[in-house]
Amino acid sequence: MGRRCGSAGRAVTVAALLAGGLAGLSLAQTPEPSAAPPAAAAAANATQQGDPHRGKELSYTCLGCHGIDGYRNAYPDYSVPKLEGQSPEYLVAALHGYRDGDRAHLTMHSQASELSDQDIADIAVFFAGKPLTATGKAKGAVPKAATLCTSCHGQDGVAIAPMYPSLAGQHQDYLVRAIEEYQHGGRKNPIMKGFAAPLKPAEIAEIAAYFSALTPALKTEPRPYTRFSAQ
């Protein structure tokens, strides 16, 4: 039975990805491939200066949700995204999105609003750990609905550039939630909104099922020294 994180609970996420962990299409603050917006460029620069040791110290509240396997957001109910293996550049962009109100999640906005740019950079490199490495190869046939997604999120679910989120192994329900948020304005990214807008529920489910099954996969960062630890 997964534990739950309320909308007003403690956490600093992605997501993803994401639901995500969309946590994944999250699925994320996805800029145009040819021209990253200034905010994304600044976030990427800040990530290069991130200190994972300081990030670990700052992440105690984040691990309350993102450090427990099976933890779930409540109202609405969906899996909290996996973050380990994600690119730090993407995690920085996502946290900036929550802080700036471009992503609608009360708890994440509340937590992120208290973070400086340096705090965000440090937390991002801690959670990213060792980012996934792309193989460049599809694992079986890519569903038609997911074909366009792979141009940024990779044939194997590992993003082709650090500014995009990797989706491999992300929780399926988180990916569904992220796409729906792009459709309905919960995430204010015009590029992703354009991609997500025409998708039907069956296509969203197909996309989420495909990426969630891919390996090597994103993981839950274990919360140390508690009975809720993943390891």
PDB file of N, CA, C and O in Angstrom, residues 51-60 63 122-123 126 224-225:
ATOM      1  N   ASP A  51      25.976  21.822  -5.660  1.00  0.00           N
ATOM      2  CA  ASP A  51      26.748  21.059  -4.688  1.00  0.00           C
ATOM      3  C   ASP A  51      25.863  19.941  -4.137  1.00  0.00           C
ATOM      4  O   ASP A  51      24.938  20.195  -3.365  1.00  0.00           O
ATOM      5  N   PRO A  52      26.111  18.674  -4.526  1.00  0.00           N
ATOM      6  CA  PRO A  52      25.232  17.586  -4.088  1.00  0.00           C
ATOM      7  C   PRO A  52      25.253  17.357  -2.580  1.00  0.00           C
ATOM      8  O   PRO A  52      24.265  16.896  -2.005  1.00  0.00           O
ATOM      9  N   HIS A  53      26.358  17.682  -1.925  1.00  0.00           N
ATOM     10  CA  HIS A  53      26.435  17.492  -0.466  1.00  0.00           C
ATOM     11  C   HIS A  53      25.522  18.483   0.249  1.00  0.00           C
ATOM     12  O   HIS A  53      24.787  18.117   1.170  1.00  0.00           O
ATOM     13  N   ARG A  54      25.568  19.736  -0.195  1.00  0.00           N
ATOM     14  CA  ARG A  54      24.645  20.723   0.360  1.00  0.00           C
ATOM     15  C   ARG A  54      23.217  20.379  -0.045  1.00  0.00           C
ATOM     16  O   ARG A  54      22.276  20.555   0.746  1.00  0.00           O
ATOM     17  N   GLY A  55      23.033  19.877  -1.266  1.00  0.00           N
ATOM     18  CA  GLY A  55      21.710  19.489  -1.735  1.00  0.00           C
ATOM     19  C   GLY A  55      21.095  18.411  -0.869  1.00  0.00           C
ATOM     20  O   GLY A  55      19.887  18.428  -0.593  1.00  0.00           O
ATOM     21  N   LYS A  56      21.916  17.479  -0.418  1.00  0.00           N
ATOM     22  CA  LYS A  56      21.421  16.417   0.462  1.00  0.00           C
ATOM     23  C   LYS A  56      20.931  17.004   1.785  1.00  0.00           C
ATOM     24  O   LYS A  56      19.889  16.590   2.319  1.00  0.00           O
ATOM     25  N   GLU A  57      21.666  17.977   2.313  1.00  0.00           N
ATOM     26  CA  GLU A  57      21.267  18.607   3.565  1.00  0.00           C
ATOM     27  C   GLU A  57      19.946  19.367   3.422  1.00  0.00           C
ATOM     28  O   GLU A  57      19.131  19.396   4.344  1.00  0.00           O
ATOM     29  N   LEU A  58      19.750  19.970   2.243  1.00  0.00           N
ATOM     30  CA  LEU A  58      18.547  20.764   2.013  1.00  0.00           C
ATOM     31  C   LEU A  58      17.322  19.908   1.696  1.00  0.00           C
ATOM     32  O   LEU A  58      16.193  20.409   1.749  1.00  0.00           O
ATOM     33  N   SER A  59      17.536  18.655   1.351  1.00  0.00           N
ATOM     34  CA  SER A  59      16.469  17.820   0.791  1.00  0.00           C
ATOM     35  C   SER A  59      15.698  16.994   1.805  1.00  0.00           C
ATOM     36  O   SER A  59      14.949  16.097   1.422  1.00  0.00           O
ATOM     37  N   TYR A  60      15.851  17.279   3.077  1.00  0.00           N
ATOM     38  CA  TYR A  60      15.175  16.440   4.072  1.00  0.00           C
ATOM     39  C   TYR A  60      13.662  16.462   3.915  1.00  0.00           C
ATOM     40  O   TYR A  60      13.001  15.439   4.121  1.00  0.00           O
ATOM     41  N   LEU A  63      12.611  14.466   0.658  1.00  0.00           N
ATOM     42  CA  LEU A  63      12.665  13.015   0.807  1.00  0.00           C
ATOM     43  C   LEU A  63      11.457  12.469   1.551  1.00  0.00           C
ATOM     44  O   LEU A  63      11.186  11.268   1.512  1.00  0.00           O
ATOM     45  N   ASP A 122      21.573  22.986  -6.014  1.00  0.00           N
ATOM     46  CA  ASP A 122      22.147  21.974  -5.129  1.00  0.00           C
ATOM     47  C   ASP A 122      21.216  20.773  -4.972  1.00  0.00           C
ATOM     48  O   ASP A 122      21.645  19.614  -5.027  1.00  0.00           O
ATOM     49  N   ILE A 123      19.930  21.046  -4.773  1.00  0.00           N
ATOM     50  CA  ILE A 123      18.948  19.968  -4.636  1.00  0.00           C
ATOM     51  C   ILE A 123      18.870  19.144  -5.913  1.00  0.00           C
ATOM     52  O   ILE A 123      18.793  17.907  -5.875  1.00  0.00           O
ATOM     53  N   PHE A 126      21.815  16.732  -6.323  1.00  0.00           N
ATOM     54  CA  PHE A 126      21.700  15.637  -5.355  1.00  0.00           C
ATOM     55  C   PHE A 126      20.704  14.582  -5.836  1.00  0.00           C
ATOM     56  O   PHE A 126      21.003  13.384  -5.871  1.00  0.00           O
ATOM     57  N   PRO A 224      17.237   8.058   3.725  1.00  0.00           N
ATOM     58  CA  PRO A 224      18.111   7.291   4.634  1.00  0.00           C
ATOM     59  C   PRO A 224      17.634   7.249   6.067  1.00  0.00           C
ATOM     60  O   PRO A 224      16.939   8.149   6.542  1.00  0.00           O
ATOM     61  N   TYR A 225      17.991   6.175   6.737  1.00  0.00           N
ATOM     62  CA  TYR A 225      17.855   6.059   8.177  1.00  0.00           C
ATOM     63  C   TYR A 225      16.435   6.161   8.714  1.00  0.00           C
ATOM     64  O   TYR A 225      16.217   6.699   9.798  1.00  0.00           O
TER      65      TYR A 225
END
